[in-house]
mmCIF file of C-alpha atoms in Angstrom:
data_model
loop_
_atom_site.group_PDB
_atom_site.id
_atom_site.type_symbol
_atom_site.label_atom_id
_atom_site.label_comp_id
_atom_site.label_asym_id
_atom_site.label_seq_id
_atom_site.Cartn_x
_atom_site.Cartn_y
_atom_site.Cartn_z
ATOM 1 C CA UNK A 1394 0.000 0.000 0.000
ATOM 2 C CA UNK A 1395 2.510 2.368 0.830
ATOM 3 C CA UNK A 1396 4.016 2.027 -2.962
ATOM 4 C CA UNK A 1397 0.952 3.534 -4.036
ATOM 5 C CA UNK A 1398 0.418 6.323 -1.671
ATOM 6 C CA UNK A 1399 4.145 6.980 -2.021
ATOM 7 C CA UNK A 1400 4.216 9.101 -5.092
ATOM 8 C CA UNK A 1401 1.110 11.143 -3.931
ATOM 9 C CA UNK A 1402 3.066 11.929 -0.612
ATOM 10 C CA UNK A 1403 5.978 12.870 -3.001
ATOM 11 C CA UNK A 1404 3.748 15.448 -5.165
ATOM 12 C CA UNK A 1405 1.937 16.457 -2.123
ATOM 13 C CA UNK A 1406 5.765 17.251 -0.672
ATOM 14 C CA UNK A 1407 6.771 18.834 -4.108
ATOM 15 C CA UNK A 1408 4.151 21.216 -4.367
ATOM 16 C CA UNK A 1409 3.995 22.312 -1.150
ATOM 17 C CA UNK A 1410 7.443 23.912 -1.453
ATOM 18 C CA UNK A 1411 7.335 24.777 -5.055
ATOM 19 C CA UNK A 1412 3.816 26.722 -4.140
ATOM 20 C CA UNK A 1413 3.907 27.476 -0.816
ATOM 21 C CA UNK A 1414 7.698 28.020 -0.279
ATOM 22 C CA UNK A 1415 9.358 29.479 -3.717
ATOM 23 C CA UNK A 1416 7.188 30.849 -5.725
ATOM 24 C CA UNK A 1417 6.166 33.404 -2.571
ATOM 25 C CA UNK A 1418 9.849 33.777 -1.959
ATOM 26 C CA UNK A 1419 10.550 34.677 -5.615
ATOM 27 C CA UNK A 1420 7.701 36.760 -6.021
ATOM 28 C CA UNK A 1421 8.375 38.681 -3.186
ATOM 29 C CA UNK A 1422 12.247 38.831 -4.070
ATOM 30 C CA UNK A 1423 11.221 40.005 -7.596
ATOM 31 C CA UNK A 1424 8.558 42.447 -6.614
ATOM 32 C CA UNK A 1425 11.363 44.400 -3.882
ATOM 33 C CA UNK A 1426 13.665 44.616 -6.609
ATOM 34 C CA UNK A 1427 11.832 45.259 -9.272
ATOM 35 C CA UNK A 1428 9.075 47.957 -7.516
ATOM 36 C CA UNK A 1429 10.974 48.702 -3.385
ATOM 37 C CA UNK A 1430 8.687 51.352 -2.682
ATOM 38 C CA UNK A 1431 5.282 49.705 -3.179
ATOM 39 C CA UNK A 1432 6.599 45.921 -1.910
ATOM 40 C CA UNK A 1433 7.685 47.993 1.432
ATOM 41 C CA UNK A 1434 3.910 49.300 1.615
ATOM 42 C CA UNK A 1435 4.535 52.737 -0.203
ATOM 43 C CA UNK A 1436 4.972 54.283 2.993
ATOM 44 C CA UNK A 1437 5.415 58.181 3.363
ATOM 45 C CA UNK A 1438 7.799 59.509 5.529
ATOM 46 C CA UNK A 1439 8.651 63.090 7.081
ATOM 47 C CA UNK A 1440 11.754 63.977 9.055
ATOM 48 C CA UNK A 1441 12.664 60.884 8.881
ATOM 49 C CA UNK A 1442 9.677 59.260 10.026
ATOM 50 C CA UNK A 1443 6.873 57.107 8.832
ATOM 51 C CA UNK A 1444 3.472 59.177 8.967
ATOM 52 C CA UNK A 1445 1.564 56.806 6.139
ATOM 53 C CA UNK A 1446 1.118 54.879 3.230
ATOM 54 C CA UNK A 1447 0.151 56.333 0.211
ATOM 55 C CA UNK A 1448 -2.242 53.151 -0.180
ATOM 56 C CA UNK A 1449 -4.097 53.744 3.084
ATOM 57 C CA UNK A 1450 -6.462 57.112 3.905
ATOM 58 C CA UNK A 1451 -6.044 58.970 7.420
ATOM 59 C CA UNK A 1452 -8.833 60.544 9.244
ATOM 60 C CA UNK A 1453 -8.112 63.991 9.117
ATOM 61 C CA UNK A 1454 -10.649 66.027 10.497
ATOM 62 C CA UNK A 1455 -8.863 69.535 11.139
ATOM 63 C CA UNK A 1456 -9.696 72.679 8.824
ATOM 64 C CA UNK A 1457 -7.038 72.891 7.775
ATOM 65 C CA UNK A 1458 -6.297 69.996 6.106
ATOM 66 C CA UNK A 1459 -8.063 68.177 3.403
ATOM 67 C CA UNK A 1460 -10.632 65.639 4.908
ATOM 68 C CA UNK A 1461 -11.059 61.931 2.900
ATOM 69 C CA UNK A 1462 -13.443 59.788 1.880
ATOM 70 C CA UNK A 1463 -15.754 58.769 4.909
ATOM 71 C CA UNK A 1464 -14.720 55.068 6.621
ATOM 72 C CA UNK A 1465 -16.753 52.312 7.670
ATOM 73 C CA UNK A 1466 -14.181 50.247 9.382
ATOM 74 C CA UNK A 1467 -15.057 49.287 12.367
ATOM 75 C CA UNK A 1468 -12.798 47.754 15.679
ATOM 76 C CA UNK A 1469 -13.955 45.935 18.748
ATOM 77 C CA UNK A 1470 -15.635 47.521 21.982
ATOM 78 C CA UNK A 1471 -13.621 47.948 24.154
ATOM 79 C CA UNK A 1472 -16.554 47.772 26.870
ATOM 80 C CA UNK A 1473 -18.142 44.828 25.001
ATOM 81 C CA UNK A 1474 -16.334 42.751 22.832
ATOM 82 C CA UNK A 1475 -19.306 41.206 20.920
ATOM 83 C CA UNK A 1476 -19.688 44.534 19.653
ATOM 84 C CA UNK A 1477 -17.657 47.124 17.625
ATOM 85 C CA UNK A 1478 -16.943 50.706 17.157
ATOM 86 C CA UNK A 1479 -16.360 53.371 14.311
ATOM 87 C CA UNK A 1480 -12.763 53.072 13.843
ATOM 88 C CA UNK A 1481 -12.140 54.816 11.066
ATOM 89 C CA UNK A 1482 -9.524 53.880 8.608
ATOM 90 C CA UNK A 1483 -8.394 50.947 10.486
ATOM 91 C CA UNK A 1484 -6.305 48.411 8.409
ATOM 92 C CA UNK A 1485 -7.160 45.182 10.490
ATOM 93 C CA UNK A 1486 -10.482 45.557 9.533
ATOM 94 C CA UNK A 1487 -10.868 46.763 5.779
ATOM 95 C CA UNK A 1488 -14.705 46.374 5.134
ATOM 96 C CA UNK A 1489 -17.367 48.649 3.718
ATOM 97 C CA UNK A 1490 -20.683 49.363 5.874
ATOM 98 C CA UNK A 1491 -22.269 46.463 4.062
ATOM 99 C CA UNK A 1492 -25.921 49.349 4.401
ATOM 100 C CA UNK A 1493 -27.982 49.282 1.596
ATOM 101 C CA UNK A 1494 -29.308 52.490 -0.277
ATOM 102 C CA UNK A 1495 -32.114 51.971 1.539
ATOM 103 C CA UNK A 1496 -31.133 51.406 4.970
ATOM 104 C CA UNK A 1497 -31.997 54.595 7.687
ATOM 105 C CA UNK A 1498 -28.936 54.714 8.751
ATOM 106 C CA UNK A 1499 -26.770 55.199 6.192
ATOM 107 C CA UNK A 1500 -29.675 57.701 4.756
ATOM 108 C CA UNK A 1501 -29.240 59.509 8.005
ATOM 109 C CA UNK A 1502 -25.726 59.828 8.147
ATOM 110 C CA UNK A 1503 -25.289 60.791 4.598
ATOM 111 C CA UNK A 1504 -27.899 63.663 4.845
ATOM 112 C CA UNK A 1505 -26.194 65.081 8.186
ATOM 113 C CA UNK A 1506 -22.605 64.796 5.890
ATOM 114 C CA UNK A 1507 -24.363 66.519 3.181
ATOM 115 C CA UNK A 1508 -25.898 69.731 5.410
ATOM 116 C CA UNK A 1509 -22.659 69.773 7.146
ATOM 117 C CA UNK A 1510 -20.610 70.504 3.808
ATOM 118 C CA UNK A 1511 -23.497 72.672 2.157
ATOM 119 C CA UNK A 1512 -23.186 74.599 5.270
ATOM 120 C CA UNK A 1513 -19.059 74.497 4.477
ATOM 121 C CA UNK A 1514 -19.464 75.588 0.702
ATOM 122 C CA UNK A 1515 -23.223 76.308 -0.001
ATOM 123 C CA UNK A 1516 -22.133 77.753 -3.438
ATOM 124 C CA UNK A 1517 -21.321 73.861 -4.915
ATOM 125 C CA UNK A 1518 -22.541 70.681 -5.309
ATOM 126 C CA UNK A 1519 -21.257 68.098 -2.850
ATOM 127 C CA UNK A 1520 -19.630 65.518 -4.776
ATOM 128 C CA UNK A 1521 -20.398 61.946 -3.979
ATOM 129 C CA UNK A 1522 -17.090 60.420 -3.005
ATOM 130 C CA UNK A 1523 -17.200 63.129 0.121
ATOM 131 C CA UNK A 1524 -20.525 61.194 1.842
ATOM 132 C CA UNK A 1525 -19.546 57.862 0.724
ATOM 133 C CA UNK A 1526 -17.469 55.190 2.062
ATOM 134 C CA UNK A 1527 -14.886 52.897 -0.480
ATOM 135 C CA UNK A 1528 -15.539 48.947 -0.378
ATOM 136 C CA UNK A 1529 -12.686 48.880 1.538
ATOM 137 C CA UNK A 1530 -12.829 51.831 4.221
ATOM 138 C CA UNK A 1531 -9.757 52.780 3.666
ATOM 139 C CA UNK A 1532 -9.092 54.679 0.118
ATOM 140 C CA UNK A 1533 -6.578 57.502 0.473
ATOM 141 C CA UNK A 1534 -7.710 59.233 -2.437
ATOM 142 C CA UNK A 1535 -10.318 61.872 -3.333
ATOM 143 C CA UNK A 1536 -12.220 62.925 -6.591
ATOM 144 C CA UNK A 1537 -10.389 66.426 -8.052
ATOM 145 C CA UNK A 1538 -13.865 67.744 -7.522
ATOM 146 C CA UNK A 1539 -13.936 66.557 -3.824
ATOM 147 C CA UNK A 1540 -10.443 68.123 -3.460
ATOM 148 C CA UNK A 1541 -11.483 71.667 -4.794
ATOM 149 C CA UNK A 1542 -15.163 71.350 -3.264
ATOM 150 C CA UNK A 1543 -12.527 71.871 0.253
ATOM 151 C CA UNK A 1544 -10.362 74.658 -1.637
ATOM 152 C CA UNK A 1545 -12.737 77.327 0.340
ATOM 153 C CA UNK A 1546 -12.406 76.133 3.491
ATOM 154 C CA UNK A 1547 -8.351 74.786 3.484
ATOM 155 C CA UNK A 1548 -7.092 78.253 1.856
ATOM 156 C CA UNK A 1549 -9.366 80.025 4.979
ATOM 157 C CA UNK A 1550 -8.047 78.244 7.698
ATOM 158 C CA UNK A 1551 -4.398 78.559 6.275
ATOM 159 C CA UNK A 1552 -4.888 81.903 5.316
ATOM 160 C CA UNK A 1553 -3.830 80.740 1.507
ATOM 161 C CA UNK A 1554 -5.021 82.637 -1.078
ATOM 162 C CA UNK A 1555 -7.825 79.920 -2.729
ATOM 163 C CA UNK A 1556 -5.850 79.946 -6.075
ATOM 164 C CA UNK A 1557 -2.809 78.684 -4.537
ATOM 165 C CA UNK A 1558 -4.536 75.930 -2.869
ATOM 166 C CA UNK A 1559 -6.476 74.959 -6.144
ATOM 167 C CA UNK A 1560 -2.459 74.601 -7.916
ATOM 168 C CA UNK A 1561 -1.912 72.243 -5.020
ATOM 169 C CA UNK A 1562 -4.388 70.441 -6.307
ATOM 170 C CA UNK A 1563 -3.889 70.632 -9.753
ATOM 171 C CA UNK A 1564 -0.145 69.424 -8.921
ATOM 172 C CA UNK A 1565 -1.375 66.143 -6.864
ATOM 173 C CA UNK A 1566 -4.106 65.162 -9.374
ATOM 174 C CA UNK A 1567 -2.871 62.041 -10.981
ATOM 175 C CA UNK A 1568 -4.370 60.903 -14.152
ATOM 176 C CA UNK A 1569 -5.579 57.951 -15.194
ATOM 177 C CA UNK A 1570 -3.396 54.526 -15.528
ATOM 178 C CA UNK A 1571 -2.378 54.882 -19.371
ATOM 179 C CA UNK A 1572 -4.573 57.006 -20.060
ATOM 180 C CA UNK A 1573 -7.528 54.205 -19.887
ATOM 181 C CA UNK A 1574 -7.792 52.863 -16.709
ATOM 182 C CA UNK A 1575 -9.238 54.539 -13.229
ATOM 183 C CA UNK A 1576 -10.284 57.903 -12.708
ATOM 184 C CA UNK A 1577 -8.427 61.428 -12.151
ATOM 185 C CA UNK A 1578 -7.400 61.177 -8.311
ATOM 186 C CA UNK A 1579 -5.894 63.342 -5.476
ATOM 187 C CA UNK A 1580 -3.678 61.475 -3.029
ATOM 188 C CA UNK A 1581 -5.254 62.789 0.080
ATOM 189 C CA UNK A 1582 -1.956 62.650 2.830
ATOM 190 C CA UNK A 1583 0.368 63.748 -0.502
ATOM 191 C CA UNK A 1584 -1.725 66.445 -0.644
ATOM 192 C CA UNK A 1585 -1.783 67.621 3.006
ATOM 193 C CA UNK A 1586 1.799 67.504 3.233
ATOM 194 C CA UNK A 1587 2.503 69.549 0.087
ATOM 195 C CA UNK A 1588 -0.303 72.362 2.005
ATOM 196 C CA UNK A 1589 1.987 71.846 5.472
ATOM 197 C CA UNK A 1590 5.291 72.579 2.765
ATOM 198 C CA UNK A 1591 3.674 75.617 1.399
ATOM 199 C CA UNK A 1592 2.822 76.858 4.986
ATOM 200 C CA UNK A 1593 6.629 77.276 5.875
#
């Protein structure tokens, strides 16, 4: 019996390492070589330190700064931990709200987000991506609309002259990928950090 099993223990062996050993290893050898930057996490740093990733949003909430796309990640109660908390932005637990269009409370939180920015820039329209959450909670870019729907209220509370905060803007917009793929984005922490360089 065992000469028959023996040569499906062998495979079994083989393509264990092959698949579960090598080909990571390689990939993950070729990937730092080829692309450092994004196999390290394309992390941001300043002074010397590491404030982000350009592949994960940050709840900034402060006037002066350009606010993301809302979160719906969530984290364990700390009180209760069958139950869980708004966390936004939190990378253990990437998830969208799962709350249909229908559901009262998502229509209740997006109509207090909406009155809150018309009451921030009456004279626009509020663009979508600024009172709804990515699939994954955590998407650390904006809509160019979403970015100069903020222009008003950045350039007040930096005491910026607006056009100078819309060519920040304009300078972090990335296009799409070729040409074809995506849509025009602002990296929202890329972004901030050019306004903090411009404030010195």
């Amino acid at each position: 019996m065992l000469k028959e099993i023996r040569p499906a223990i062998v495979l079994l062996l083989a393509l264990t390492l092959l698949t579960g050993l090598a080909y990571p290893l390689a990939m993950t050898g070729l990937a730092g070589a080829i692309f450092p930057k994004q196999a390290q996490g394309s992390l941001i740093e300043k002074d010397g330190q590491v404030i982000g990733s350009a592949l994960i949003g940050q709840a900034f909430t402060e006037d002066k700064y350009f606010h993301g796309r809302p979160s719906a990640t969530t984290a364990a109660d700390p009180e209760d931990s069958s139950k869980t908390v708004p966390a936004p932005y939190n990378a253990t637990n990437s998830a969208g709200s799962n709350l249909g269009p229908t559901n009262k409370v998502l229509i209740d939180r997006v109509k207090d987000d909406v009155d809150k920015l018309k009451a921030e820039n009456p004279a626009a329209a509020v663009p979508v991506d600024l009172v709804t959450s990515s699939a994954s909670g955590l998407d650390p870019d904006i809509s160019p609309d979403a970015a100069l729907f903020q222009v008003p209220r950045v350039a007040k509370a930096r005491s910026l002259p607006e056009a100078r905060v819309r060519q920040l803007v304009s300078e972090h917009t990335a296009g799409r990928l070729a040409g074809l793929l995506g849509e025009p984005r602002v990296n929202v922490l890329a972004l901030n950090l050019a306004l903090d360089a411009a404030a010195k």
